[in-house]
Short mmCIF file of C-alpha atoms in Angstrom, two decimals:
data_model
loop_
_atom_site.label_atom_id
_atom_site.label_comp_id
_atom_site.label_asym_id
_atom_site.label_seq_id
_atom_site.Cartn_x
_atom_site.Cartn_y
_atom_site.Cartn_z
CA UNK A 1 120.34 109.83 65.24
CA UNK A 2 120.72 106.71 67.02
CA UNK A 3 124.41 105.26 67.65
CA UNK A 4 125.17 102.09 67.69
CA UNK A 5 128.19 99.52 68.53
CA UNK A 6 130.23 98.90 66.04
CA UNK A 7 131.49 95.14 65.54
CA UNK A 8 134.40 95.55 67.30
CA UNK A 9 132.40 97.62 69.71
CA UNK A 10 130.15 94.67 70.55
CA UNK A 11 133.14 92.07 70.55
CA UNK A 12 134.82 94.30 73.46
CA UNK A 13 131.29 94.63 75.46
CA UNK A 14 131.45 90.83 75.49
CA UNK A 15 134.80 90.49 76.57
CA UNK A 16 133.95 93.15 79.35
CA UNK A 17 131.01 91.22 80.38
CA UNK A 18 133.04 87.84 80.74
CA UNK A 19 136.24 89.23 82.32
CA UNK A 20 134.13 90.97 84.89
CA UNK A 21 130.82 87.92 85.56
CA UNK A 22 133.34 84.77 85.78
CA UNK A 23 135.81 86.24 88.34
CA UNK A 24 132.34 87.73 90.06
CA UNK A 25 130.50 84.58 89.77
CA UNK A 26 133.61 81.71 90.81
CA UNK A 27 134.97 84.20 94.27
CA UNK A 28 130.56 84.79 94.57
CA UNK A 29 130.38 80.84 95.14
CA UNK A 30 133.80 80.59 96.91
CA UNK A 31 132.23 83.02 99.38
CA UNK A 32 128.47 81.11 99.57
CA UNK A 33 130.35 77.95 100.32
CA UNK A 34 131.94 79.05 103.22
CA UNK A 35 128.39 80.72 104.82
CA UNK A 36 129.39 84.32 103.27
CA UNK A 37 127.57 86.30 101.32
CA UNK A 38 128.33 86.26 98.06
CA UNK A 39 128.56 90.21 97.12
CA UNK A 40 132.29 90.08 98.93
CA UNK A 41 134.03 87.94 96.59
CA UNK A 42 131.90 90.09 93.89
CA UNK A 43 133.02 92.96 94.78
CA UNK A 44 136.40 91.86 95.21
CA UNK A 45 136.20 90.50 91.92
CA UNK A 46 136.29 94.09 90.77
CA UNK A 47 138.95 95.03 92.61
CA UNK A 48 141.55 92.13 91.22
CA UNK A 49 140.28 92.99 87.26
CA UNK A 50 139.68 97.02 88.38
CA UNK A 51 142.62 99.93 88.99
CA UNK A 52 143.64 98.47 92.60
CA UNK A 53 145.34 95.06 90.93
CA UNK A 54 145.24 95.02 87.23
CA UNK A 55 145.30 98.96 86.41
CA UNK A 56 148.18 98.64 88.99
CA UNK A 57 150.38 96.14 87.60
CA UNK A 58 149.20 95.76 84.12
CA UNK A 59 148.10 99.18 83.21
CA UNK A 60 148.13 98.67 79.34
CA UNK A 61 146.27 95.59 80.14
CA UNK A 62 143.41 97.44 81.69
CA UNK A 63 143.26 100.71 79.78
CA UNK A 64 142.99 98.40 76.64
CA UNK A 65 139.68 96.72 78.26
CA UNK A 66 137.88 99.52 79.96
CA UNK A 67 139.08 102.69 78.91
CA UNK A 68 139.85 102.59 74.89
CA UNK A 69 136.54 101.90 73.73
CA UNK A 70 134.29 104.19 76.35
CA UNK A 71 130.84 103.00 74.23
CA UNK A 72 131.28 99.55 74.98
CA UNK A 73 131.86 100.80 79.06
CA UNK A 74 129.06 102.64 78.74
CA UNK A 75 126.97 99.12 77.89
CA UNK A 76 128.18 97.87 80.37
CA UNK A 77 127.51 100.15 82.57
CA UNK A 78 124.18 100.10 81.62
CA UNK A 79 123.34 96.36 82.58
CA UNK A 80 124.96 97.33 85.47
CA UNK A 81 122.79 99.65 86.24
CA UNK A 82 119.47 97.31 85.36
CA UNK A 83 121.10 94.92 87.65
CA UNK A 84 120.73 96.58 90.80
CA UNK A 85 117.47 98.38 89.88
CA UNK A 86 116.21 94.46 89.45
CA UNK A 87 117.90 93.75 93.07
CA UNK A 88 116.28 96.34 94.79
CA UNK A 89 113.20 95.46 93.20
CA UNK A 90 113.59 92.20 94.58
CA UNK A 91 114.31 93.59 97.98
CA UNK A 92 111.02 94.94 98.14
CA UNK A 93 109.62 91.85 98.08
CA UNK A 94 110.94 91.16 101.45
CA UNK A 95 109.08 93.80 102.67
CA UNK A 96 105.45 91.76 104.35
CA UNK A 97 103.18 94.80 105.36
CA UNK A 98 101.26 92.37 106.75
CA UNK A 99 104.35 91.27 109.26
CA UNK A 100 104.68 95.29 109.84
CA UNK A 101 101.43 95.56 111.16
CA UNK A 102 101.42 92.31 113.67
CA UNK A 103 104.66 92.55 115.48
CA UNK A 104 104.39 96.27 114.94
CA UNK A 105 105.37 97.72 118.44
CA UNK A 106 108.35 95.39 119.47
CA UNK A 107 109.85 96.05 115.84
CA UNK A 108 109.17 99.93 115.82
CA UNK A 109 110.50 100.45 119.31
CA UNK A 110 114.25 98.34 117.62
CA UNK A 111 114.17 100.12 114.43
CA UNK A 112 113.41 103.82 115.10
CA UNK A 113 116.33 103.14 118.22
CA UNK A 114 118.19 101.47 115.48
CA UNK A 115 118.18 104.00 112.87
CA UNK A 116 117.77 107.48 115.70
CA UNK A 117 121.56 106.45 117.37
CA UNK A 118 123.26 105.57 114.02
CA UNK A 119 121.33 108.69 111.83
CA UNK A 120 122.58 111.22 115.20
CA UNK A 121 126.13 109.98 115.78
CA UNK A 122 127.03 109.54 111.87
CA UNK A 123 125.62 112.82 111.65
CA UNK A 124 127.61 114.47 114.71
CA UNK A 125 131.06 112.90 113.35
CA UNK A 126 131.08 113.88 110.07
CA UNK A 127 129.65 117.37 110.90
CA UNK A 128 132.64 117.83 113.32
CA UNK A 129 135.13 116.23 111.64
CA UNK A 130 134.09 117.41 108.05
CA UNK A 131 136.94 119.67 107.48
CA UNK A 132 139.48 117.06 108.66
CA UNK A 133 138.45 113.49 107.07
CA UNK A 134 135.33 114.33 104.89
CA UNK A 135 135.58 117.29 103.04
CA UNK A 136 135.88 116.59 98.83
CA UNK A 137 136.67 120.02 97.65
CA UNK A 138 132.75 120.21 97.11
CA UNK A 139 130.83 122.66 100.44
CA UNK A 140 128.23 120.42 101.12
CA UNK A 141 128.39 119.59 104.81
CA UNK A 142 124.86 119.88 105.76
CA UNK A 143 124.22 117.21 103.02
CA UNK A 144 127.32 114.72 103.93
CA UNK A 145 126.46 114.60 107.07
CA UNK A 146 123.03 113.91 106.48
CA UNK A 147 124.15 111.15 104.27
CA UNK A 148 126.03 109.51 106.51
CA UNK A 149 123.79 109.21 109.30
CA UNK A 150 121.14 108.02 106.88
CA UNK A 151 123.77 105.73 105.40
CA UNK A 152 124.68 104.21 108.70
CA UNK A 153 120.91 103.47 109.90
CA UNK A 154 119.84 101.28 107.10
CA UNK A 155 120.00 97.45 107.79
CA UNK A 156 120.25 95.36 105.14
CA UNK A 157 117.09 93.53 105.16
CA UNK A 158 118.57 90.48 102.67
CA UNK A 159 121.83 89.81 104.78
CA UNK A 160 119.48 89.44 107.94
CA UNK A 161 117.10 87.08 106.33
CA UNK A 162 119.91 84.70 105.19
CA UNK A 163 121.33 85.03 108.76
CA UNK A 164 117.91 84.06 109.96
CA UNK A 165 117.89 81.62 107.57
CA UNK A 166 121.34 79.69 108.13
CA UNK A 167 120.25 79.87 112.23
CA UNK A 168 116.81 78.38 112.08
CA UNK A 169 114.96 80.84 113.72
CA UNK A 170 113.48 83.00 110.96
CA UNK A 171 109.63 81.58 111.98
CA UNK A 172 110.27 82.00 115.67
CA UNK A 173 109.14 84.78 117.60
CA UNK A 174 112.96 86.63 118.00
CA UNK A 175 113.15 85.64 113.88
CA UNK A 176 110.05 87.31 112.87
CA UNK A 177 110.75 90.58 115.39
CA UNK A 178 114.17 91.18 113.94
CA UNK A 179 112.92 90.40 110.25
CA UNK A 180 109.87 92.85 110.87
CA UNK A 181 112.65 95.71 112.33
CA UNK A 182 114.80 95.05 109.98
CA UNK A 183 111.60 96.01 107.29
CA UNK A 184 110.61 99.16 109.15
CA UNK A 185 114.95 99.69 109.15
CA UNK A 186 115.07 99.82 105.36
CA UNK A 187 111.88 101.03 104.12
CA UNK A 188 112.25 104.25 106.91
CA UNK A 189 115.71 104.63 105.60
CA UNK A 190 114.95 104.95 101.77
CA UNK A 191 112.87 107.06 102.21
CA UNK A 192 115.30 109.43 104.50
CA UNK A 193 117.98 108.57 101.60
CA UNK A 194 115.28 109.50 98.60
CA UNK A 195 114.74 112.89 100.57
CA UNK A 196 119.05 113.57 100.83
CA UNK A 197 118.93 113.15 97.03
CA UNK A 198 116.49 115.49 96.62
CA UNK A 199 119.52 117.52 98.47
CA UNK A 200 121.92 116.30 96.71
CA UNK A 201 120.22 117.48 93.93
CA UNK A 202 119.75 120.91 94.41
CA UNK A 203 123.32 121.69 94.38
CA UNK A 204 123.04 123.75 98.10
CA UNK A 205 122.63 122.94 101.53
CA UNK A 206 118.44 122.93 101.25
CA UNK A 207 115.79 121.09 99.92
CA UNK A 208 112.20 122.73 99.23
CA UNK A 209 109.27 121.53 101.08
CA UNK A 210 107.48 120.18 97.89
CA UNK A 211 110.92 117.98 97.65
CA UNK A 212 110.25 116.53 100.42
CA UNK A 213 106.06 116.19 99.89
CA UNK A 214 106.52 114.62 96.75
CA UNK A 215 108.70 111.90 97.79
CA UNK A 216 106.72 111.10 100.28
CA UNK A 217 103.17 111.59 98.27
CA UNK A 218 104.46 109.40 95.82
CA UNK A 219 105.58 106.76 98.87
CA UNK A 220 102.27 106.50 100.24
CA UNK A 221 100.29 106.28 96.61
CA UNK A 222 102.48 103.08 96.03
CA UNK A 223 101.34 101.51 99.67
CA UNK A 224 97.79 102.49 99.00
CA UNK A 225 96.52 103.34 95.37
CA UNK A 226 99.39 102.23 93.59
CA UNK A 227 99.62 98.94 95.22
CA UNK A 228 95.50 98.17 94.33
CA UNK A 229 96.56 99.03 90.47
CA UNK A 230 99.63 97.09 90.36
CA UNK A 231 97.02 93.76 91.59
CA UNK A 232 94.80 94.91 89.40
CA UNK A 233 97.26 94.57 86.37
CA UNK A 234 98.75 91.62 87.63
CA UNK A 235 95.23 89.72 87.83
CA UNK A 236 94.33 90.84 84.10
CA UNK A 237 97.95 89.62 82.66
CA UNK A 238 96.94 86.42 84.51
CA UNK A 239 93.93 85.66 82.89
CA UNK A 240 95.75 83.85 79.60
CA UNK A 241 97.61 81.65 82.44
CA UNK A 242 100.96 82.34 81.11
CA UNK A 243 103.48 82.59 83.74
CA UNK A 244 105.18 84.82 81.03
CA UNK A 245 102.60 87.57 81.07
CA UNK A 246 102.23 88.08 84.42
CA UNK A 247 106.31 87.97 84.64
CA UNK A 248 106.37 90.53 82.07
CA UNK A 249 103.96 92.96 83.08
CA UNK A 250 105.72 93.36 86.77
CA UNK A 251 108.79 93.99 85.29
CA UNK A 252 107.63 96.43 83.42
CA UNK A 253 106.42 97.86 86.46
CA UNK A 254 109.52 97.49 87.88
CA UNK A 255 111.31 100.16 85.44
CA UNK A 256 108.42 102.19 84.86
CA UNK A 257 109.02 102.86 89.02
CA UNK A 258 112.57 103.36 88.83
CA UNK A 259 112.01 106.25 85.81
CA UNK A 260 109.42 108.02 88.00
CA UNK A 261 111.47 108.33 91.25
CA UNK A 262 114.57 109.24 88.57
CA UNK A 263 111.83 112.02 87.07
CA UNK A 264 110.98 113.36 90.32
CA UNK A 265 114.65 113.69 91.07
CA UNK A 266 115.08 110.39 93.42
CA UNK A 267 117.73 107.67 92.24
CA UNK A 268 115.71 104.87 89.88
CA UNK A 269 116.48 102.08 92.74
CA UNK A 270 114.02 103.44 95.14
CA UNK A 271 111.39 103.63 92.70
CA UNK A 272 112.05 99.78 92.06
CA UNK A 273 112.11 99.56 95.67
CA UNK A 274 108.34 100.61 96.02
CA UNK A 275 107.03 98.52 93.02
CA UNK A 276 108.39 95.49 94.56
CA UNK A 277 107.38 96.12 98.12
CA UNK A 278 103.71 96.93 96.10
CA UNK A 279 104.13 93.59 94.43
CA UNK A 280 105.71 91.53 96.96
CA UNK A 281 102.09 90.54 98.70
CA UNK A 282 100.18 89.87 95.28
CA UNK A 283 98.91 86.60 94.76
CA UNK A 284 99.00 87.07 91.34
CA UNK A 285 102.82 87.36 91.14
CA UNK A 286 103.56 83.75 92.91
CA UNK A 287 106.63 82.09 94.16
CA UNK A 288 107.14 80.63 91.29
CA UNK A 289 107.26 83.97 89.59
CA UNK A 290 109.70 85.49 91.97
CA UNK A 291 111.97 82.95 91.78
CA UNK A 292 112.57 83.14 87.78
CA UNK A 293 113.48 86.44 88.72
CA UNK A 294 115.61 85.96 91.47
CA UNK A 295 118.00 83.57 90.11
CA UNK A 296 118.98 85.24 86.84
CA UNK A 297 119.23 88.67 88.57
CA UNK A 298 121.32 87.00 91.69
CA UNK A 299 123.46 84.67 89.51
CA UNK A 300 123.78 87.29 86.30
CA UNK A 301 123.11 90.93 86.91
CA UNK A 302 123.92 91.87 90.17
CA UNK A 303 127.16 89.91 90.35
CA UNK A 304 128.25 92.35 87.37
CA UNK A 305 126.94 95.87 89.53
CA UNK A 306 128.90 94.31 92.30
CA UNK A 307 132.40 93.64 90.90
CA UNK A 308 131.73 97.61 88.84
CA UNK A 309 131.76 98.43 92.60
CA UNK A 310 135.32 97.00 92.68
CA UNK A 311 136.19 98.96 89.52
CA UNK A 312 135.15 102.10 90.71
CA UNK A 313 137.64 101.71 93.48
CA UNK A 314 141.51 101.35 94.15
CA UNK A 315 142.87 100.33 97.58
CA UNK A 316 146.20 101.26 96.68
CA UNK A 317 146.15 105.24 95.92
CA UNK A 318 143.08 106.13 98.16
CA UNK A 319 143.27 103.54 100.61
CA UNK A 320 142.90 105.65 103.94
CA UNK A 321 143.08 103.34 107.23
CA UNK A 322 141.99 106.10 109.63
CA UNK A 323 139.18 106.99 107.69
CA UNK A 324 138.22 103.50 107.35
CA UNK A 325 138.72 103.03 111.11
CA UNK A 326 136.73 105.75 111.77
CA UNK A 327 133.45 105.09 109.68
CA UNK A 328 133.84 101.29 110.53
CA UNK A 329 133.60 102.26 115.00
CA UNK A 330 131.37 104.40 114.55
CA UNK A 331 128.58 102.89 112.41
CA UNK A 332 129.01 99.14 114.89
CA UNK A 333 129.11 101.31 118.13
CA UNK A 334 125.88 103.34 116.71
CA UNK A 335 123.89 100.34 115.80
CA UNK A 336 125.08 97.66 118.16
CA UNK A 337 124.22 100.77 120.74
CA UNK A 338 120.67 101.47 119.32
CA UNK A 339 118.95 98.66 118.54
CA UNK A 340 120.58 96.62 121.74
CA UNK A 341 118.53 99.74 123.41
CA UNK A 342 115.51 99.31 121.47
CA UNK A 343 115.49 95.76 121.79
CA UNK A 344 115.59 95.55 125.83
CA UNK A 345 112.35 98.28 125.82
CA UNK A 346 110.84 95.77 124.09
CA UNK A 347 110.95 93.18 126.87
CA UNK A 348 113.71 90.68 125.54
CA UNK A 349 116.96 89.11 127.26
CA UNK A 350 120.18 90.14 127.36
CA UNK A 351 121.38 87.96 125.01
CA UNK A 352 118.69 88.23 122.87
CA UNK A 353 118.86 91.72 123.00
CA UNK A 354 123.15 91.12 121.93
CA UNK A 355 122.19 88.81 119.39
CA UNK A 356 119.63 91.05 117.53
CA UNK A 357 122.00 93.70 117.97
CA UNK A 358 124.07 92.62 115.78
CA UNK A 359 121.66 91.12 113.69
CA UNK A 360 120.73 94.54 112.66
CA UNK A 361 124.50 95.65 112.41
CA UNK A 362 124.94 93.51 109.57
CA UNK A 363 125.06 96.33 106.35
CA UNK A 364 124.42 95.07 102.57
CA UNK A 365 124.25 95.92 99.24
CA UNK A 366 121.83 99.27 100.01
CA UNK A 367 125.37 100.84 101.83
CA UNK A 368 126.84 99.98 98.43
CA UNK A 369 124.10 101.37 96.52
CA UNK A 370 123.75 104.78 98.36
CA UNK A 371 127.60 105.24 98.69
CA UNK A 372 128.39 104.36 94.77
CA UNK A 373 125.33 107.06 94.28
CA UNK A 374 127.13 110.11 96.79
CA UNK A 375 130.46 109.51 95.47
CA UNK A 376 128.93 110.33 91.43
CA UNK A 377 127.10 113.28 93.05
CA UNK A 378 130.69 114.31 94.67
CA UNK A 379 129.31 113.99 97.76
CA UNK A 380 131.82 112.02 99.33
CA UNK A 381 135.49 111.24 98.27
CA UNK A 382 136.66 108.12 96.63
CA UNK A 383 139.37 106.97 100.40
CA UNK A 384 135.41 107.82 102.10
CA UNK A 385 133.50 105.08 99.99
CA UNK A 386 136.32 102.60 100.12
CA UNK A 387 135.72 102.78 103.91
CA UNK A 388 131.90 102.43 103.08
CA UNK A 389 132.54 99.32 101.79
CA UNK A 390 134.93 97.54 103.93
CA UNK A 391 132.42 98.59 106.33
CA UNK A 392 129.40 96.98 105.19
CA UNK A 393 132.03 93.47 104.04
CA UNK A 394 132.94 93.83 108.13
CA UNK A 395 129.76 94.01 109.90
CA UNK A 396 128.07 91.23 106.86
CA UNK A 397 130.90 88.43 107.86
CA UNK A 398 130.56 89.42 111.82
CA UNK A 399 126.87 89.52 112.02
CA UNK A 400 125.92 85.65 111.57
CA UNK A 401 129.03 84.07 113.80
CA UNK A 402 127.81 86.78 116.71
CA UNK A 403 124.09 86.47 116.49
CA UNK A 404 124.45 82.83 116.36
CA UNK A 405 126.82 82.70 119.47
CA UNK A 406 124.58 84.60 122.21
CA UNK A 407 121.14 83.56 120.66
CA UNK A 408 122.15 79.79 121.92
CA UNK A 409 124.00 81.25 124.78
CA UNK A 410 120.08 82.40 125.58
CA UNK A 411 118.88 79.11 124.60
CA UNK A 412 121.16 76.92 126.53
CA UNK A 413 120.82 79.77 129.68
CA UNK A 414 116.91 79.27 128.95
CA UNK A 415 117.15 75.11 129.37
CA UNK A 416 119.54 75.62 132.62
CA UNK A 417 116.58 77.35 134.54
CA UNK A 418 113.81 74.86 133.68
#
């Protein structure tokens, strides 16, 4: 039988949904209007309404609002959830394969340095300092570590473009190399992440091999096969030149991705991932198209993911400095280190190779995603993926300021020698 809210059920939903979007949506703009990105004053949105602040001070307050009527949580919980499965659906569109393929070498040689020094020395700390900082009561090692280096590689492709975006340079030749590494970055790392859930699980400390074959079978058939059926779709819901059709159909791909990758045993966001990567090229799904869907899910449903981040954590009985010390040196020293590496093989300056260093420092909402998804699976504590996430708000408000500094450093260096 099917439940469903009672009246006072639905009244409470409501009231979740405003307590948690307004706070989420006023700090989101606060934060845009002074060049930040708007997931940090969403997130700490959730932590003023969420266990740190309000469950700390006005306890009857908050158990009244999220804990006494669990169905109406759950609801919410649930557009949560569609929230970031839209955002990472929208990520892929970010993804040009196209772009991939012409400034392939120069963006390979940044990424695979800029995910192989991150994946190896997240890796390496966690495996030797497991017992001491990491361990959750859980023996899973083999699969934290792996989850941290994998954690600490990914770039977050979104938080680069706006930096690109707010400097000018995203058409130049530097903008298009770090956009294009930044692609290879995040596509290369959910797939490494889709393969550690597969791990994750199983329960023990190995995956089978037709884990890891189907993951990436079903990878490739969305680049290749997939991709040719999606257009194909797309060009027969355009034919009645509704805008609504077309919009329709792809977001119907969009979930019918995400419950695949769930069915095979991979979270629902990578799935989403792939459609929209699949999608992102189609000239049937235009602009036009992309922005309808950008703005509600931006604006709406991923403000409300973002501040359940907040709720999920509280600074003041898990906050653990040294761990978030720790995880915060050693994911900038790894990537500033890699891809500052990568980048000089690939023939650029020194400042250009500082200022896409940090460029590809900058962390986003996937760090968010893949912790909020290892702390449910017990893979990590609660103190670990608070340190996640001050993290990934560190290296997003350092990025810009940085990259911005030593790419006219170069410039201005550049105009001296002429």
């Amino acid at each position: 039988m099917i439940t469903k809210l009672s009246s006072t059920e639905i009244i409470h939903f409501l009231v979740i949904l405003l307590i948690i979007l307004v706070p989420a949506r006023f700090l989101g703009e606060i934060c845009r209007r002074y060049k930040l990105p708007a997931i940090i004053g969403e997130i700490f949105a959730g932590i003023i309404v969420g266990p740190t602040l309000l469950g700390t001070f006005f306890p009857e307050v908050f158990r009244n609002i999220f804990i006494e009527a669990p169905k109406a949580s759950g609801a919410f919980d649930g557009i949560a959830n569609i929230g970031i499965i839209l955002l990472m659906f929208i990520a892929g569109f970010e993804v040009d394969l196209k772009q991939i393929r012409q400034n392939g070498k120069q963006a390979i040689a940044i990424s695979l340095s800029g995910i192989i020094f991150p994946f190896a020395i997240g890796f390496l700390t966690v495996w030797f300092l497991y017992k001491d900082h990491f361990a959750n009561g859980v023996n899973n090692q083999l699969v934290t570590s792996l989850f941290f280096g994998t954690a600490l590689s990914i770039t977050a492709l979104s938080v680069i473009t706006k930096i690109l975006l707010d400097l000018d340079i995203l058409k130049t030749r530097i903008g298009n190399i770090v956009l294009t590494a930044a692609m290879v970055d995040d596509f290369l790392g959910w797939i490494l992440f889709s393969i550690i859930i597969q791990m994750m699980n199983a329960g023990k400390e190995q995956v089978s091999f037709w884990s890891v074959i189907t993951v990436v079978l079903f990878a490739a058939f969305m680049l290749t096969g997939g991709r040719w059926i999606i257009h194909r779709l797309l060009a027969y819901a355009g034919k009645s030149g509704k805008m609504s059709n077309v919009f329709t159909v792809a977001v119907c791909l969009c979930f019918i991705g995400a419950a695949v990758t769930e069915a095979l045993g991979v979270r629902a966001v990578f799935g989403a991932f792939l459609v929209g990567v699949a999608i992102g090229d189609s000239e049937y799904f235009t602009e036009a198209h992309k922005q309808v869907l950008h703005q509600f899910t931006i604006n709406v449903l991923a403000p409300l993911f973002f501040a359940s981040v907040g709720l999920r954590l509280n600074f003041i009985s898990n906050f653990n400095l040294e761990i978030v010390v720790l995880i915060l040196v050693i994911a900038c020293f790894a990537k500033l280190i890699g891809a500052r590496i990568g980048s000089s093989l690939s023939g650029m300056t020194r400042n250009e190779s500082v200022a896409v260093a940090f460029g590809m420092n900058a962390r986003g909402s996937q760090e968010i995603v893949l912790g909020l998804i290892a702390l449910q699976a017990k893979i990590i504590s609660g103190p670990v993926f608070e340190g996640l996430v001050v993290m990934t708000v560190v290296t997003m408000v350092i990025s810009g300021p940085i990259m911005k500094y030593y790419f006219l450093k170069d410039q201005k260096l550049q105009l001296a020698q002429l």
